[in-house]
Tab-separated table of C-alpha atoms and ligand atoms in Angstrom:
chain	number	residue	atom	x	y	z
A	19	MET	CA	-17.664	-33.201	-10.689
A	20	SER	CA	-18.170	-30.130	-8.505
A	21	LYS	CA	-15.049	-28.690	-6.849
A	22	PRO	CA	-14.718	-28.940	-3.028
A	23	PRO	CA	-15.227	-25.538	-1.350
A	24	ARG	CA	-12.101	-23.474	-0.602
A	25	LEU	CA	-11.349	-23.494	3.126
A	26	THR	CA	-9.791	-20.776	5.240
A	27	THR	CA	-6.572	-21.674	7.102
A	28	GLY	CA	-8.576	-22.078	10.322
A	29	GLN	CA	-11.147	-24.370	8.674
A	30	PHE	CA	-8.309	-26.332	7.088
A	31	ALA	CA	-6.526	-26.897	10.432
A	32	ASP	CA	-9.845	-27.797	12.041
A	33	ALA	CA	-10.702	-30.275	9.300
A	34	ARG	CA	-7.253	-31.876	9.458
A	35	MET	CA	-7.620	-32.299	13.212
A	36	ARG	CA	-11.010	-33.952	12.673
A	37	MET	CA	-9.534	-36.298	10.055
A	38	THR	CA	-6.744	-37.282	12.486
A	39	LEU	CA	-9.223	-37.898	15.287
A	40	GLY	CA	-11.438	-39.814	12.822
A	41	GLY	CA	-8.474	-42.022	11.967
A	42	LEU	CA	-8.064	-42.761	15.673
A	43	GLY	CA	-11.714	-43.681	16.000
A	44	PHE	CA	-12.985	-40.357	17.428
A	45	ASP	CA	-15.570	-38.159	15.821
A	46	GLY	CA	-14.726	-34.664	17.046
A	47	ARG	CA	-17.921	-33.097	15.645
A	48	PRO	CA	-20.310	-31.526	18.111
A	49	SER	CA	-23.612	-33.356	17.661
A	50	GLY	CA	-25.634	-31.921	14.800
A	51	ALA	CA	-22.630	-30.050	13.321
A	52	PRO	CA	-22.359	-30.255	9.516
A	53	VAL	CA	-19.931	-32.779	8.068
A	54	VAL	CA	-16.876	-31.036	6.549
A	55	ALA	CA	-15.802	-32.506	3.215
A	56	PRO	CA	-12.560	-34.492	3.631
A	57	ILE	CA	-9.469	-32.583	2.532
A	58	ALA	CA	-7.542	-34.053	-0.359
A	59	PRO	CA	-3.745	-34.058	0.168
A	60	PRO	CA	-1.986	-31.448	-1.965
A	61	PRO	CA	-1.502	-32.798	-5.503
A	62	ARG	CA	1.934	-34.323	-6.132
A	63	PRO	CA	3.790	-32.456	-8.884
A	64	ASP	CA	3.863	-34.406	-12.127
A	65	PRO	CA	7.345	-36.083	-12.060
A	66	ALA	CA	8.022	-35.053	-15.661
A	67	ILE	CA	7.259	-31.394	-14.872
A	68	ALA	CA	9.311	-31.540	-11.649
A	69	LEU	CA	12.276	-32.948	-13.606
A	70	ALA	CA	11.917	-30.307	-16.344
A	71	LEU	CA	11.925	-27.580	-13.662
A	72	ARG	CA	15.000	-29.041	-11.945
A	73	ARG	CA	16.787	-29.116	-15.323
A	74	ARG	CA	15.824	-25.519	-16.023
A	75	GLU	CA	17.190	-24.505	-12.592
A	76	TRP	CA	20.376	-26.414	-13.401
A	77	ALA	CA	20.784	-24.667	-16.784
A	78	LEU	CA	20.282	-21.225	-15.202
A	79	ASP	CA	22.691	-22.049	-12.402
A	80	VAL	CA	25.560	-23.251	-14.599
A	81	ALA	CA	25.118	-20.271	-16.943
A	82	GLU	CA	25.345	-17.908	-13.941
A	83	ARG	CA	28.484	-19.668	-12.645
A	84	GLN	CA	30.014	-19.345	-16.091
A	85	ARG	CA	29.230	-15.612	-16.279
A	86	ALA	CA	31.006	-15.158	-12.944
A	87	LEU	CA	34.262	-16.472	-14.500
A	88	SER	CA	35.073	-13.085	-16.046
A	89	PRO	CA	34.927	-9.662	-14.378
A	90	ARG	CA	33.694	-8.418	-17.752
A	91	THR	CA	30.539	-10.510	-17.568
A	92	GLY	CA	29.838	-11.176	-13.855
A	93	GLY	CA	29.093	-8.896	-10.904
A	94	VAL	CA	27.947	-5.279	-10.922
A	95	PRO	CA	30.673	-3.047	-12.381
A	96	VAL	CA	31.091	0.630	-11.560
A	97	VAL	CA	31.929	2.736	-14.622
A	98	GLU	CA	32.737	6.422	-14.906
A	99	SER	CA	31.357	7.175	-18.288
A	100	LEU	CA	29.370	4.991	-20.626
A	101	SER	CA	28.326	5.698	-24.199
A	102	SER	CA	24.869	4.840	-25.412
A	103	ASP	CA	26.197	1.957	-27.544
A	104	ASP	CA	28.312	0.517	-24.700
A	105	PHE	CA	25.330	0.677	-22.344
A	106	LEU	CA	23.178	-1.156	-24.895
A	107	ASP	CA	25.811	-3.766	-25.827
A	108	HIS	CA	27.189	-4.602	-22.385
A	109	PHE	CA	24.287	-3.930	-20.036
A	110	TYR	CA	20.813	-3.204	-21.418
A	111	ALA	CA	20.706	-5.963	-24.044
A	112	PRO	CA	22.393	-8.720	-21.956
A	113	GLY	CA	20.391	-7.717	-18.840
A	114	ARG	CA	23.371	-6.964	-16.600
A	115	PRO	CA	23.271	-4.323	-13.827
A	116	VAL	CA	25.780	-1.469	-13.775
A	117	VAL	CA	26.562	1.590	-11.656
A	118	ILE	CA	27.280	4.673	-13.785
A	119	ARG	CA	29.113	7.562	-12.102
A	120	GLY	CA	29.252	11.130	-13.321
A	121	ALA	CA	26.367	11.022	-15.816
A	122	MET	CA	24.403	13.554	-13.734
A	123	ALA	CA	27.343	15.951	-13.211
A	124	GLY	CA	26.091	19.509	-13.354
A	125	TRP	CA	22.481	18.761	-12.381
A	126	PRO	CA	21.594	21.635	-9.991
A	127	ALA	CA	19.670	19.190	-7.757
A	128	LEU	CA	22.927	17.505	-6.660
A	129	ALA	CA	24.103	20.723	-5.008
A	130	LYS	CA	20.779	22.312	-4.053
A	131	TRP	CA	18.528	19.578	-2.607
A	132	THR	CA	19.003	19.885	1.132
A	133	PRO	CA	15.959	19.002	3.273
A	134	ALA	CA	15.487	22.749	4.002
A	135	TYR	CA	15.576	23.682	0.287
A	136	LEU	CA	13.101	20.930	-0.606
A	137	ALA	CA	10.689	21.963	2.167
A	138	GLU	CA	10.901	25.615	1.182
A	139	THR	CA	10.538	25.026	-2.574
A	140	VAL	CA	7.552	22.678	-2.369
A	141	GLY	CA	6.116	24.345	0.731
A	142	ALA	CA	2.745	23.220	2.054
A	143	ALA	CA	1.552	21.650	-1.207
A	144	GLU	CA	-0.162	18.387	-0.330
A	145	ILE	CA	1.706	15.215	-1.261
A	146	GLU	CA	0.841	11.520	-1.139
A	147	TYR	CA	3.091	9.016	0.647
A	148	GLN	CA	3.053	5.458	1.971
A	149	GLY	CA	2.335	5.607	5.705
A	150	GLY	CA	1.885	3.187	8.610
A	151	ARG	CA	4.348	0.732	7.042
A	152	SER	CA	6.305	-0.358	10.098
A	153	GLY	CA	3.355	-2.109	11.752
A	154	ALA	CA	2.313	-4.053	8.637
A	155	ALA	CA	4.116	-7.141	7.330
A	156	ASP	CA	2.461	-6.856	3.898
A	157	PHE	CA	2.877	-3.103	3.320
A	158	GLU	CA	4.215	-3.661	-0.204
A	159	LEU	CA	1.354	-5.958	-1.224
A	160	ALA	CA	-1.346	-3.741	0.283
A	161	LYS	CA	-0.003	-0.456	-1.053
A	162	ASP	CA	-3.413	1.174	-1.476
A	163	ARG	CA	-4.200	0.692	2.214
A	164	HIS	CA	-1.089	2.722	3.089
A	165	ARG	CA	-1.709	5.788	0.893
A	166	GLN	CA	-1.771	8.925	3.065
A	167	ARG	CA	-1.681	12.660	2.380
A	168	MET	CA	0.021	15.573	4.142
A	169	PRO	CA	1.490	19.017	3.331
A	170	PHE	CA	5.050	18.420	2.076
A	171	ASP	CA	6.769	20.701	4.613
A	172	ARG	CA	5.047	18.774	7.435
A	173	TYR	CA	6.092	15.474	5.847
A	174	MET	CA	9.730	16.645	5.794
A	175	ALA	CA	9.560	17.713	9.465
A	176	MET	CA	7.949	14.381	10.395
A	177	ILE	CA	10.604	12.204	8.715
A	178	ALA	CA	13.391	14.309	10.248
A	179	ARG	CA	11.909	13.591	13.705
A	180	GLU	CA	11.099	9.937	13.034
A	181	PRO	CA	13.579	8.055	10.846
A	182	GLY	CA	12.587	4.484	9.998
A	183	ASN	CA	10.349	2.634	7.594
A	184	ASP	CA	6.992	4.091	8.584
A	185	ALA	CA	6.625	6.889	6.028
A	186	TYR	CA	8.033	7.003	2.515
A	187	ILE	CA	7.189	8.873	-0.709
A	188	THR	CA	7.557	6.121	-3.331
A	189	ALA	CA	7.092	5.704	-7.067
A	190	TYR	CA	3.653	4.272	-6.277
A	191	ASN	CA	2.645	7.787	-5.153
A	192	ASN	CA	4.017	9.395	-8.302
A	193	ALA	CA	0.715	10.258	-9.986
A	194	GLY	CA	-0.505	11.926	-6.796
A	195	ASN	CA	2.686	13.988	-6.436
A	196	SER	CA	3.614	15.288	-9.858
A	197	ALA	CA	1.831	18.647	-9.443
A	198	ALA	CA	3.126	19.294	-5.909
A	199	LEU	CA	6.723	18.342	-6.749
A	200	ALA	CA	6.776	20.143	-10.141
A	201	PRO	CA	8.816	23.133	-8.793
A	202	LEU	CA	11.747	20.745	-8.228
A	203	MET	CA	11.885	19.543	-11.821
A	204	ALA	CA	13.816	22.618	-13.005
A	205	ASP	CA	16.784	21.336	-10.942
A	206	LEU	CA	17.039	18.076	-12.909
A	207	GLY	CA	18.869	17.427	-16.171
A	208	ASP	CA	18.325	14.674	-18.692
A	209	LEU	CA	20.143	11.480	-19.679
A	210	PRO	CA	19.914	11.391	-23.489
A	211	ARG	CA	22.481	8.564	-23.828
A	212	TYR	CA	20.051	6.155	-22.178
A	213	LEU	CA	16.583	7.713	-21.891
A	214	THR	CA	13.937	9.489	-23.928
A	215	PRO	CA	12.813	12.814	-22.430
A	216	ALA	CA	10.312	12.009	-19.674
A	217	SER	CA	10.180	12.720	-15.986
A	218	GLY	CA	11.232	10.201	-13.364
A	219	MET	CA	9.363	8.983	-10.291
A	220	MET	CA	10.424	10.472	-6.978
A	221	TRP	CA	11.325	8.556	-3.796
A	222	ILE	CA	11.849	10.731	-0.682
A	223	GLY	CA	12.341	9.215	2.750
A	224	PRO	CA	14.378	9.190	5.947
A	225	ALA	CA	17.251	6.900	6.933
A	226	ASP	CA	16.140	3.284	7.310
A	227	THR	CA	13.326	3.020	4.815
A	228	PHE	CA	13.277	-0.548	3.535
A	229	THR	CA	11.882	-1.924	0.284
A	230	PRO	CA	11.770	-5.715	0.578
A	231	LEU	CA	13.177	-8.224	-1.886
A	232	HIS	CA	11.333	-8.150	-5.219
A	233	PHE	CA	11.900	-7.838	-8.948
A	234	ASP	CA	10.391	-5.300	-11.309
A	235	LEU	CA	8.413	-5.882	-14.481
A	236	THR	CA	10.413	-3.222	-16.336
A	237	ASN	CA	14.069	-2.332	-16.740
A	238	ASN	CA	14.760	0.492	-14.270
A	239	LEU	CA	17.306	3.263	-13.929
A	240	LEU	CA	17.768	4.547	-10.376
A	241	ALA	CA	19.196	8.069	-10.072
A	242	GLN	CA	20.429	8.838	-6.549
A	243	ILE	CA	20.289	12.589	-5.897
A	244	VAL	CA	20.679	12.903	-2.106
A	245	GLY	CA	22.090	10.429	0.438
A	246	THR	CA	23.045	6.770	0.116
A	247	LYS	CA	21.062	3.578	-0.355
A	248	ARG	CA	22.277	0.013	0.159
A	249	ILE	CA	20.928	-2.241	-2.583
A	250	LEU	CA	21.252	-6.022	-2.634
A	251	LEU	CA	20.870	-7.506	-6.114
A	252	ALA	CA	20.424	-11.151	-7.091
A	253	PRO	CA	20.157	-12.473	-10.658
A	254	PRO	CA	16.910	-13.934	-12.020
A	255	SER	CA	18.596	-17.361	-12.025
A	256	GLU	CA	18.159	-17.344	-8.203
A	257	THR	CA	14.363	-17.276	-8.423
A	258	GLY	CA	14.085	-20.968	-7.527
A	259	ARG	CA	15.672	-20.294	-4.104
A	260	LEU	CA	13.612	-17.222	-3.304
A	261	HIS	CA	10.083	-18.479	-2.563
A	262	ASN	CA	8.313	-16.247	-5.072
A	263	ARG	CA	4.698	-17.122	-4.209
A	264	ARG	CA	3.137	-13.664	-4.353
A	265	HIS	CA	3.382	-11.467	-7.458
A	266	VAL	CA	6.935	-10.055	-7.698
A	267	PHE	CA	7.846	-10.551	-4.019
A	268	SER	CA	10.027	-13.051	-2.186
A	269	ASP	CA	8.805	-14.575	1.070
A	270	VAL	CA	12.438	-14.246	2.217
A	271	HIS	CA	11.844	-10.475	2.416
A	272	ASP	CA	15.385	-9.524	3.520
A	273	LEU	CA	18.542	-11.360	2.423
A	274	ALA	CA	20.520	-9.558	5.137
A	275	ASP	CA	18.356	-10.795	8.024
A	276	PRO	CA	19.706	-13.996	9.640
A	277	ALA	CA	16.287	-14.727	11.192
A	278	ARG	CA	14.617	-14.772	7.749
A	279	LEU	CA	17.420	-16.937	6.340
A	280	ALA	CA	16.914	-19.401	9.193
A	281	ASN	CA	13.299	-19.801	8.015
A	282	TYR	CA	14.257	-20.068	4.333
A	283	PRO	CA	17.529	-22.066	4.245
A	284	SER	CA	17.614	-22.224	0.414
A	285	ALA	CA	18.075	-18.428	0.416
A	286	LYS	CA	21.403	-18.739	2.267
A	287	ALA	CA	22.954	-19.941	-1.000
A	288	VAL	CA	21.603	-17.040	-3.064
A	289	ARG	CA	24.377	-15.382	-5.087
A	290	HIS	CA	24.016	-11.650	-4.587
A	291	PHE	CA	25.832	-8.338	-4.899
A	292	THR	CA	25.809	-5.269	-2.653
A	293	VAL	CA	25.822	-1.752	-4.096
A	294	ASP	CA	26.001	1.378	-1.945
A	295	LEU	CA	24.472	3.931	-4.280
A	296	ALA	CA	25.715	7.445	-3.464
A	297	ALA	CA	24.535	10.877	-4.596
A	298	GLY	CA	25.376	11.329	-8.288
A	299	ASP	CA	25.285	7.591	-9.101
A	300	LEU	CA	22.960	5.813	-11.514
A	301	LEU	CA	22.133	2.125	-11.101
A	302	TYR	CA	20.659	0.136	-13.957
A	303	ILE	CA	18.523	-2.782	-12.670
A	304	PRO	CA	17.443	-5.098	-15.502
A	305	ILE	CA	13.951	-6.560	-15.525
A	306	GLY	CA	13.675	-9.729	-13.414
A	307	TRP	CA	16.707	-8.975	-11.206
A	308	TRP	CA	15.854	-9.355	-7.526
A	309	HIS	CA	16.627	-6.338	-5.354
A	310	GLN	CA	15.995	-4.941	-1.895
A	311	VAL	CA	16.770	-1.383	-0.854
A	312	ARG	CA	17.601	0.192	2.511
A	313	SER	CA	18.361	3.891	2.837
A	314	LEU	CA	21.424	4.593	4.944
A	315	SER	CA	20.566	8.293	5.319
A	316	PHE	CA	17.897	10.809	4.292
A	317	SER	CA	17.481	10.016	0.622
A	318	VAL	CA	16.024	11.430	-2.563
A	319	MET	CA	16.076	9.239	-5.639
A	320	LEU	CA	14.340	9.128	-9.012
A	321	THR	CA	13.512	6.049	-11.039
A	322	TYR	CA	13.181	6.059	-14.810
A	323	THR	CA	11.786	3.429	-17.171
A	324	ASN	CA	11.732	5.446	-20.439
A	325	PHE	CA	14.766	3.836	-22.086
A	326	LEU	CA	15.740	4.427	-25.705
A	327	TRP	CA	15.067	0.719	-26.362
A	328	PRO	CA	11.996	-1.507	-25.877
A	329	ASN	CA	10.964	-2.077	-22.252
A	330	ALA	CA	7.730	-4.060	-22.443
A	331	GLY	CA	8.575	-7.322	-20.627
A	332	HIS	CA	5.641	-6.720	-18.275
A	333	GLU	CA	3.223	-7.422	-21.116
A	334	SER	CA	4.009	-11.151	-21.058
A	335	PHE	CA	4.480	-11.630	-17.278
A	336	PRO	CA	2.625	-14.787	-16.124
A	337	GLU	CA	0.455	-13.555	-13.237
A	338	GLY	CA	-0.478	-16.325	-10.782
B	636	AKG	O1	14.483	2.826	-3.299
B	636	AKG	C1	13.664	2.028	-2.875
B	636	AKG	O2	13.297	2.011	-1.692
B	636	AKG	C2	13.106	0.980	-3.804
B	636	AKG	C3	13.412	1.178	-5.248
B	636	AKG	C4	12.973	-0.019	-6.034
B	636	AKG	O3	12.895	-1.114	-5.540
B	636	AKG	C5	12.612	0.096	-7.431
B	636	AKG	O4	12.682	1.184	-8.008
B	636	AKG	O5	12.232	-0.939	-8.003
């Protein structure tokens, strides 16, 4: 049997209206207009699959509640110094986030990277950034549409004048920025307890940039060099409450916005943790953990994925 044609939202609403009128004895078609195929109601989920899903949600939920019983297994601890083995045993392997303080002590960037130093060191070399974000609801999904270029010193002057979410150098721009930002790399150290030698991806933006709620397809290490970011983290067991229809994103968008929570009541119950990541801090975010990020000041951060241990979860991600 041939499949019915896919309808746009407008065609769908129009066809539903015609079906309703038809049911009342009206034919709303202008004379001579083509007959639109009747719309089938959305398929009911197979009860066995629906039950299996509810049981999986239940299993994830009770396991999460159990982890929260001990401060050594629940929450997001802050530790001052962490050996390679302790990081692997307590965080990387079990997939638990952690803030690590002091691991970047002595990196020249922590003392040197003022906005003026950055602008002077990189100068007018052209960089790529994400622009025009504040007027677009789907700026994270349509990243290519938002790629823009500008000399770096002009970018720095622009974000100093106009804080907010409109312009942001993100990891997505990394390939386009590695040559321009290369003079800064001499100010960075390495993290041999956790990472192989490889450069990180730079994020540079003003106060109030916002990365909406999503999870990553790799384990990530965030290294905050300048300023502070507020990060909300929710475990993968909360996925069922987070309306994950599109790729790695949540329709809820912002767990701190009461208006969004009013539209998505299940998200009000989402267990989550708040981390204010300050200059000098590392944050490990395991693959699959939901997070959203708001910068509370001018911020420079690097993200790394080159861990000493396997990090290939993305290879088996079920794309929809
Ligand atoms: O810092 C940000 O704005 C977003 C960082 C992030 O979400 C990530 O690295 O996955």
